[in-house]
Coordinates of C-alpha atoms in Angstrom, one line a residue:
X1 CA 3.4 -27.5 1.3
X2 CA 0.1 -27.3 -0.3
X3 CA 0.2 -26.0 -3.9
X4 CA -1.8 -22.9 -4.5
X5 CA -3.5 -22.2 -7.9
X6 CA -2.6 -18.5 -8.4
X7 CA -2.4 -16.7 -11.6
X8 CA 0.9 -14.8 -12.5
X9 CA -0.9 -11.5 -12.2
X10 CA -2.1 -12.2 -8.7
X11 CA 1.2 -13.7 -7.5
X12 CA 3.1 -10.7 -8.8
X13 CA 0.7 -8.3 -7.3
X14 CA 1.1 -10.1 -4.0
X15 CA 5.0 -10.1 -4.0
X16 CA 5.3 -6.4 -5.2
X17 CA 2.7 -5.2 -2.7
X18 CA 4.0 -7.1 0.3
X19 CA 7.6 -6.3 -0.6
X20 CA 6.7 -2.6 -0.6
X21 CA 4.8 -2.8 2.7
X22 CA 1.4 -2.3 1.2
X23 CA -1.6 -4.4 1.8
X24 CA -2.5 -6.1 -1.6
X25 CA -5.9 -5.4 -3.2
X26 CA -6.2 -8.9 -4.8
X27 CA -5.2 -12.2 -3.7
X28 CA -5.1 -11.7 -0.1
X29 CA -7.2 -14.8 0.6
X30 CA -4.1 -16.8 -0.2
X31 CA -2.3 -15.4 2.7
X32 CA -5.1 -15.1 5.2
X33 CA -4.0 -16.8 8.4
X34 CA -5.5 -17.0 11.9
X35 CA -8.3 -14.5 11.5
X36 CA -11.3 -16.9 10.8
X37 CA -13.3 -15.8 13.9
X38 CA -13.0 -12.1 13.1
X39 CA -13.8 -12.6 9.5
X40 CA -16.8 -14.8 10.1
X41 CA -18.2 -12.1 12.5
X42 CA -17.9 -9.4 9.9
X43 CA -19.4 -11.7 7.3
X44 CA -22.4 -12.1 9.6
X45 CA -22.7 -8.2 9.4
X46 CA -22.9 -8.4 5.9
X47 CA -25.8 -10.8 6.2
X48 CA -27.6 -8.4 8.4
X49 CA -26.9 -5.4 6.1
X50 CA -28.5 -7.3 3.2
X51 CA -31.6 -7.7 5.3
X52 CA -31.9 -4.0 5.7
X53 CA -30.2 -3.6 9.0
X54 CA -27.2 -1.4 9.7
X55 CA -23.8 -2.3 11.2
X56 CA -20.8 -0.5 12.9
X57 CA -17.6 -2.2 13.8
X58 CA -14.3 -1.0 15.0
X59 CA -11.2 -3.2 14.1
X60 CA -8.7 -2.3 16.7
X61 CA -4.9 -3.5 17.0
X62 CA -1.4 -2.3 17.2
X63 CA 0.6 -1.2 14.2
X64 CA 1.2 -4.4 12.0
X65 CA -1.5 -6.5 13.8
X66 CA -3.6 -6.8 10.5
X67 CA -6.2 -3.9 10.7
X68 CA -5.8 -2.9 6.9
X69 CA -5.6 -6.5 6.0
X70 CA -9.0 -7.3 7.6
X71 CA -10.5 -4.3 6.1
X72 CA -9.3 -5.4 2.6
X73 CA -10.6 -9.0 3.1
X74 CA -14.1 -7.9 4.0
X75 CA -14.0 -5.4 1.1
X76 CA -13.3 -8.2 -1.3
X77 CA -15.9 -10.4 0.2
X78 CA -18.6 -7.7 0.2
X79 CA -18.0 -6.9 -3.6
X80 CA -18.2 -10.6 -4.4
X81 CA -21.6 -10.8 -2.5
X82 CA -23.1 -7.9 -4.4
X83 CA -22.5 -4.9 -2.1
X84 CA -21.4 -1.4 -3.1
X85 CA -18.3 -0.8 -1.3
X86 CA -16.3 2.5 -0.6
X87 CA -13.1 2.7 1.3
X88 CA -10.9 5.7 2.4
X89 CA -7.9 6.3 4.6
X90 CA -8.0 9.3 6.9
X91 CA -5.2 11.9 6.8
X92 CA -4.6 15.4 7.9
X93 CA -6.8 16.7 5.1
X94 CA -9.3 13.8 5.4
X95 CA -11.2 13.6 8.6
X96 CA -14.9 13.2 9.8
X97 CA -15.4 16.9 10.4
X98 CA -13.3 20.2 10.4
X99 CA -13.3 23.8 9.7
X100 CA -11.7 23.5 6.1
X101 CA -14.1 20.7 4.6
X102 CA -12.0 17.9 5.8
X103 CA -15.3 15.8 6.3
X104 CA -16.4 16.7 2.8
X105 CA -12.9 15.4 1.5
X106 CA -13.5 12.2 3.1
X107 CA -16.8 12.0 1.3
X108 CA -15.2 12.7 -2.0
X109 CA -12.5 10.1 -1.4
X110 CA -15.2 7.5 -0.6
X111 CA -17.1 8.5 -3.8
X112 CA -14.1 8.2 -6.0
X113 CA -13.5 4.6 -4.5
X114 CA -17.1 3.5 -5.0
X115 CA -16.8 -0.2 -6.1
X116 CA -18.9 -2.9 -7.3
X117 CA -18.4 -6.5 -8.6
X118 CA -18.2 -5.1 -12.3
X119 CA -15.9 -2.1 -11.1
X120 CA -13.9 -3.5 -8.3
X121 CA -11.2 -1.0 -8.6
X122 CA -13.5 2.0 -8.0
X123 CA -15.1 4.8 -9.9
X124 CA -18.4 2.9 -10.1
X125 CA -21.0 5.8 -9.7
X126 CA -21.6 6.0 -13.5
X127 CA -21.9 2.2 -14.0
X128 CA -24.3 1.9 -11.0
X129 CA -26.6 4.6 -12.3
X130 CA -26.5 3.5 -16.0
X131 CA -26.7 -0.2 -15.1
X132 CA -30.0 0.6 -13.1
X133 CA -31.4 2.4 -15.9
X134 CA -30.6 -0.1 -18.6
X135 CA -32.2 -2.8 -16.2
X136 CA -35.4 -0.7 -16.0
X137 CA -35.4 -0.4 -19.8
X138 CA -35.1 -4.2 -20.2
X139 CA -38.0 -4.6 -17.6
X140 CA -40.3 -2.2 -19.5
X141 CA -39.5 -3.8 -22.8
X142 CA -40.2 -7.3 -21.4
X143 CA -43.4 -6.1 -19.7
X144 CA -44.9 -4.1 -22.5
X145 CA -43.3 -5.4 -25.7
X146 CA -42.3 -1.7 -26.4
X147 CA -39.0 -0.7 -27.9
X148 CA -36.7 2.1 -26.6
X149 CA -37.7 4.3 -29.6
X150 CA -41.4 3.8 -29.2
X151 CA -43.6 6.6 -28.1
X152 CA -44.3 6.4 -24.4
X153 CA -41.4 4.2 -23.7
X154 CA -39.4 6.8 -21.8
X155 CA -42.5 7.8 -19.8
X156 CA -42.7 4.2 -18.6
X157 CA -39.1 4.2 -17.5
X158 CA -39.4 7.5 -15.7
X159 CA -42.4 6.1 -13.7
X160 CA -40.2 3.2 -12.5
X161 CA -37.4 5.6 -11.6
X162 CA -39.8 7.7 -9.7
X163 CA -41.1 4.8 -7.7
X164 CA -37.4 4.2 -6.4
X165 CA -36.9 7.9 -5.8
X166 CA -40.1 7.9 -3.9
X167 CA -38.7 5.5 -1.3
X168 CA -35.9 7.9 -0.3
X169 CA -37.7 11.3 -0.7
X170 CA -39.0 11.2 2.8
X171 CA -35.3 10.8 4.3
X172 CA -33.3 13.8 5.3
X173 CA -32.2 15.6 2.1
X174 CA -34.1 12.7 0.3
X175 CA -36.0 15.1 -2.0
X176 CA -32.9 16.9 -3.4
X177 CA -31.0 13.5 -3.7
X178 CA -34.0 12.2 -5.7
X179 CA -34.0 15.2 -7.9
X180 CA -30.5 14.9 -8.9
X181 CA -31.2 11.1 -9.8
X182 CA -34.2 12.4 -12.0
X183 CA -31.8 14.8 -13.5
X184 CA -29.4 12.1 -14.4
X185 CA -32.1 10.0 -16.0
X186 CA -33.1 13.0 -18.1
X187 CA -29.5 13.6 -19.2
X188 CA -29.3 10.1 -20.2
X189 CA -32.6 10.2 -22.0
X190 CA -31.7 13.4 -23.9
X191 CA -28.1 12.7 -24.3
X192 CA -27.1 15.8 -22.4
X193 CA -23.6 15.7 -21.3
X194 CA -23.7 18.9 -19.5
X195 CA -26.7 17.7 -17.3
X196 CA -25.0 14.4 -16.8
X197 CA -21.8 15.8 -15.6
X198 CA -23.6 18.3 -13.3
X199 CA -25.6 15.4 -11.7
X200 CA -22.4 13.4 -11.2
X201 CA -20.6 16.4 -9.7
X202 CA -23.4 17.0 -7.3
X203 CA -23.4 13.4 -6.2
X204 CA -19.6 13.5 -5.7
X205 CA -19.8 16.5 -3.5
X206 CA -18.0 18.7 -6.0
X207 CA -20.3 22.0 -6.2
X208 CA -18.7 24.6 -3.9
X209 CA -21.9 26.8 -3.7
X210 CA -25.5 26.4 -3.6
X211 CA -26.0 29.0 -6.3
X212 CA -23.8 27.0 -8.7
X213 CA -26.0 23.8 -7.9
X214 CA -29.2 25.6 -8.5
X215 CA -28.1 27.1 -11.8
X216 CA -26.9 23.6 -13.1
X217 CA -29.6 21.4 -11.6
X218 CA -32.4 23.4 -9.9
X219 CA -31.5 22.1 -6.4
X220 CA -31.0 24.5 -3.6
X221 CA -28.6 22.4 -1.4
X222 CA -25.2 20.8 -1.8
X223 CA -23.4 18.1 -0.2
X224 CA -21.1 19.9 2.5
X225 CA -19.0 19.2 5.6
X226 CA -22.0 19.2 7.9
X227 CA -24.3 17.0 5.7
X228 CA -22.0 14.5 3.9
X229 CA -22.9 11.5 6.2
X230 CA -26.6 12.0 5.6
X231 CA -26.0 11.4 1.9
X232 CA -24.1 8.2 2.7
X233 CA -27.2 7.0 4.3
X234 CA -29.3 8.0 1.4
X235 CA -26.8 6.3 -1.0
X236 CA -27.1 3.1 1.0
X237 CA -30.9 3.1 0.7
X238 CA -30.7 3.9 -3.0
X239 CA -28.3 1.1 -3.9
X240 CA -30.4 -1.3 -1.9
X241 CA -33.6 -0.3 -3.8
X242 CA -32.0 -0.6 -7.1
X243 CA -30.7 -4.2 -6.5
X244 CA -27.5 -4.1 -4.6
X245 CA -27.4 -5.7 -1.1
X246 CA -26.3 -2.5 0.5
X247 CA -23.5 -0.1 1.0
X248 CA -20.2 -0.8 3.0
X249 CA -18.0 2.0 4.1
X250 CA -14.5 1.2 5.2
X251 CA -12.4 3.9 6.9
X252 CA -8.8 3.1 7.8
X253 CA -6.1 5.2 9.8
X254 CA -8.7 6.5 12.4
X255 CA -5.5 7.1 14.5
X256 CA -5.4 10.5 12.6
X257 CA -8.3 11.6 14.8
X258 CA -6.4 10.7 18.0
X259 CA -3.5 12.7 16.5
X260 CA -5.5 15.9 16.3
X261 CA -3.9 18.3 18.8
X262 CA -6.7 20.8 19.1
X263 CA -9.1 19.5 21.7
X264 CA -12.3 21.2 20.1
X265 CA -11.5 19.7 16.7
X266 CA -10.7 16.3 17.8
X267 CA -14.0 16.1 20.0
X268 CA -15.9 17.3 16.9
X269 CA -14.7 14.4 14.9
X270 CA -15.4 12.0 17.8
X271 CA -19.0 13.4 17.9
X272 CA -19.5 12.9 14.3
X273 CA -18.2 9.3 14.7
X274 CA -20.7 9.0 17.6
X275 CA -23.5 10.1 15.6
X276 CA -22.6 7.5 12.8
X277 CA -22.4 4.9 15.6
X278 CA -25.8 5.8 17.2
X279 CA -27.6 5.9 13.7
X280 CA -26.4 2.3 12.7
X281 CA -26.9 0.7 16.1
X282 CA -30.4 2.4 16.4
X283 CA -31.3 1.3 13.0
X284 CA -31.8 4.9 11.9
X285 CA -29.8 3.9 8.8
X286 CA -30.8 0.9 6.4
X287 CA -28.6 -1.3 4.4
X288 CA -25.4 0.5 5.6
X289 CA -22.3 -0.9 7.1
X290 CA -19.4 1.2 8.5
X291 CA -16.1 -0.4 9.7
X292 CA -13.5 1.7 11.2
X293 CA -9.7 0.5 11.6
X294 CA -7.8 2.2 14.4
X295 CA -5.0 1.6 17.0
X296 CA -5.5 0.7 20.7
X297 CA -4.5 4.2 21.8
X298 CA -7.1 5.7 19.4
X299 CA -9.6 3.7 21.3
X300 CA -8.3 3.4 24.9
X301 CA -6.2 6.5 25.7
X302 CA -8.1 8.1 28.7
X303 CA -6.8 11.7 27.6
X304 CA -7.1 11.8 23.9
X305 CA -8.8 8.5 22.7
X306 CA -12.5 7.6 22.6
X307 CA -12.4 6.4 26.1
X308 CA -11.9 10.0 27.2
X309 CA -15.6 10.5 26.4
X310 CA -17.9 8.6 28.9
X311 CA -20.4 7.9 26.0
X312 CA -17.8 6.3 24.0
X313 CA -16.3 4.4 26.9
X314 CA -19.8 2.9 27.8
X315 CA -20.4 1.9 24.3
X316 CA -17.1 0.3 23.5
X317 CA -15.4 -1.0 26.8
X318 CA -15.2 -4.7 27.1
X319 CA -17.5 -6.3 29.5
X320 CA -16.0 -7.2 32.9
X321 CA -17.0 -10.8 32.4
X322 CA -15.2 -11.1 29.1
X323 CA -12.1 -9.5 30.8
X324 CA -12.2 -11.7 33.8
X325 CA -12.6 -14.9 31.7
X326 CA -9.8 -13.8 29.5
X327 CA -11.7 -14.4 26.3
X328 CA -12.4 -12.7 23.0
X329 CA -15.8 -11.5 22.2
X330 CA -16.4 -11.3 18.4
X331 CA -20.0 -9.9 18.2
X332 CA -19.6 -6.7 20.0
X333 CA -18.8 -3.3 18.3
X334 CA -15.2 -3.8 18.8
X335 CA -13.1 -6.4 17.3
X336 CA -9.6 -6.6 18.9
X337 CA -6.9 -8.2 16.7
X338 CA -5.0 -10.5 19.1
X339 CA -1.4 -11.5 18.2
X340 CA -1.1 -14.5 15.9
X341 CA 0.5 -17.7 17.3
X342 CA 3.9 -18.9 16.4
X343 CA 2.2 -21.8 14.4
X344 CA 0.1 -19.2 12.5
X345 CA 3.2 -17.1 11.6
X346 CA 4.9 -20.3 10.4
X347 CA 1.9 -21.1 8.2
X348 CA 2.0 -17.5 6.7
X349 CA 5.6 -17.8 5.8
X350 CA 5.0 -21.2 4.2
X351 CA 2.3 -19.6 2.0
X352 CA 4.6 -16.6 1.1
X353 CA 7.2 -19.2 0.2
X354 CA 4.9 -21.0 -2.1
X355 CA 3.7 -17.8 -3.8
X356 CA 7.4 -16.7 -4.3
X357 CA 8.3 -19.9 -5.9
X358 CA 5.4 -20.0 -8.1
X359 CA 5.9 -16.3 -9.3
X360 CA 9.5 -16.5 -10.1
X361 CA 9.4 -20.3 -11.4
X362 CA 12.3 -21.6 -9.5
X363 CA 12.8 -25.0 -7.9
X364 CA 11.6 -25.1 -4.2
X365 CA 14.7 -25.5 -1.8
X366 CA 13.2 -24.2 1.3
X367 CA 12.2 -26.8 4.1
X368 CA 9.9 -26.3 7.0
X369 CA 12.9 -26.5 9.2
X370 CA 14.3 -23.3 7.5
X371 CA 11.2 -21.4 8.1
X372 CA 11.1 -22.5 11.8
X373 CA 14.8 -21.3 11.9
X374 CA 13.7 -18.0 10.6
X375 CA 10.9 -17.7 13.1
X376 CA 13.4 -18.6 16.0
X377 CA 15.8 -16.0 14.8
X378 CA 13.2 -13.3 14.8
X379 CA 12.2 -14.4 18.3
X380 CA 15.8 -14.3 19.4
X381 CA 16.5 -10.8 18.0
X382 CA 13.2 -9.0 18.5
X383 CA 11.5 -11.0 21.3
X384 CA 8.4 -13.1 21.0
X385 CA 6.0 -10.0 21.2
X386 CA 7.4 -8.5 18.2
X387 CA 7.2 -11.7 16.2
X388 CA 3.3 -11.9 16.8
X389 CA 2.6 -8.9 14.7
X390 CA 3.2 -10.0 11.1
X391 CA 3.6 -6.5 9.8
X392 CA 7.0 -6.2 11.3
X393 CA 8.5 -9.3 9.7
X394 CA 6.7 -9.8 6.3
X395 CA 8.9 -7.5 4.4
X396 CA 12.1 -8.9 6.0
X397 CA 10.9 -12.4 4.9
X398 CA 10.0 -11.2 1.4
X399 CA 13.5 -9.7 1.2
X400 CA 15.2 -12.7 2.3
X401 CA 13.4 -14.7 -0.5
X402 CA 14.4 -12.1 -3.0
X403 CA 18.1 -12.2 -2.1
X404 CA 18.2 -16.0 -2.0
X405 CA 16.5 -16.2 -5.4
X406 CA 18.9 -13.7 -7.0
X407 CA 21.9 -15.3 -5.2
X408 CA 21.4 -19.1 -5.3
X409 CA 25.0 -19.6 -3.9
X410 CA 24.0 -18.1 -0.6
X411 CA 22.5 -20.5 2.0
X412 CA 19.3 -19.7 3.9
X413 CA 20.9 -20.1 7.3
X414 CA 24.0 -18.1 6.4
X415 CA 21.9 -15.2 5.4
X416 CA 19.5 -15.1 8.4
X417 CA 22.3 -15.7 11.0
X418 CA 24.5 -13.2 9.5
X419 CA 25.8 -10.5 11.8
X420 CA 24.4 -7.9 9.6
X421 CA 20.8 -9.2 9.5
X422 CA 18.7 -7.0 11.7
X423 CA 14.9 -7.7 11.7
X424 CA 12.5 -4.7 11.3
X425 CA 11.7 -3.4 14.8
X426 CA 8.0 -3.4 15.8
X427 CA 6.1 -0.2 15.0
X428 CA 5.0 1.9 18.0
X429 CA 1.7 3.3 18.1
X430 CA 2.4 6.2 20.4
X431 CA 4.4 8.3 18.0
X432 CA 2.0 10.9 17.0
X433 CA 4.3 12.4 14.3
X434 CA 5.2 9.2 12.5
X435 CA 2.5 8.8 9.8
X436 CA 4.6 6.1 8.1
X437 CA 5.0 3.9 11.1
X438 CA 2.5 1.3 10.2
X439 CA 2.7 -1.7 7.8
X440 CA -0.5 -3.5 8.4
X441 CA -1.1 -7.1 7.1

C-alpha cells in the first residue's frame, strides 16, 4: 500500500467524520476514488466561471452514492483556486421559495457559510470587504505616494470604490447593493461600528422591514424571499470585480423540494430553480456557478420530481443517443454518479486502512487479501448492488478497524465472518419521512 503523508489533524478529522457518517471538510482528496471524470467536468466549469461565464450543474445519485462528497471536493478545489464559495443544505425551513421566508433562510445560510482561501471555514464577508478596501488603499499609496492620513487620500480610495460599484449599479437591485457597499466603506473610514454592523446585516439579509433599513442605511429595499437570488448574482459580479475568480454556490439535499407535499409550494420551488437554471445557461448571470445535489427521484419522478414539469424534462433528460449507447455524458447539466466498481471499493478500503494505521500509530497487520475478504462478505450479505454505494459500507469498515485496534487479540476474519456482523443496509431514496437516511461519501 502507498504511504500517504497526512497530518495528525487531518487524519483525525477523517476518521472521526467518516466514523460518524459525515463527509469531512478537509482531507477528502486522500479518499477520492473513481470520480475523476466527474471532477474534471466540474473543474472545467470553474474555468468557465473565471472567464465570466455562468454554470449550473446537478449531481444526481442514490443515497450514499457520493453527492455530498463531490460537492465537498469541488468546494475545496474552488477555494484553492481563488473563488468565493458558499454552501447550504436544504431543510424544511430552508428552501428556494416559500410562504415563511424559507428562501431567505437559505440565503442567510449561504452568507454565513461564505468562504475564501483565507477563511475556508466560512464567515468570510467581513474579510472580503476589508481585504478589498486594504488592497485599494495600498494601490493608492503606491500610485500617489500618499499616506492614509494625508488629506485627499480617502477621497482617492472612494473614487476607486465607486468605479467597482458602477459596474453593478445597472443590474437588478444593483444601485441599492452599491449604496450599501459605499456605506460599509464609510463606516470603515469613520470607524463607525453602528453603520458597519447595519451594512453587514443588510448584506446578510437580516433586516426584516424596509423602514428599518432606510433608517439605518438610507436604502429603500431589503433582501427578501422574492429577491434573494438577484443578490446572489450581484455578489458574484462584485467579488469578480474585486479580484476573486467568481462565486460558487453549492446546495445539497435538494430531495427536500421533492418531499414538499403541497403541490403549489413544490412547484413554486421548482420554478425558482428553473429561473436560476435559465439565468446561468443564458448567461444572464456572470462569474456564477450553481451546483445542486439531489437524488434520482428528485429529478426523475414523473409525479413529484423535476420530470413532472415538461420544461425541466426537456432540459435535463438524457439524450436518446447517450441512453442507447449505454455511456455517460459528463458535460451536460446533469452528472449522474454511477456505482463504483469492486476494484474502486477495494482501493477506497486500502486508503482508509492506511489513514487509520497512520492516525493511531499501530503496526499494519491487514493484507489486501483481508480487504478483499471484507468486500466479498459485504457482497454475500447485502448483494453486489449495495456494495457499489460506498456510503453504506464506509462506517462498517471504520467500525471494524476501530474494534480490531482496540482488541488486537481478535482476528480480522473472525470479526467479519461472525454471526452477529450485519452490514448496514443500503439507504432508500423513496422514504419521504426519513431525513436521516443518507450517508453520502
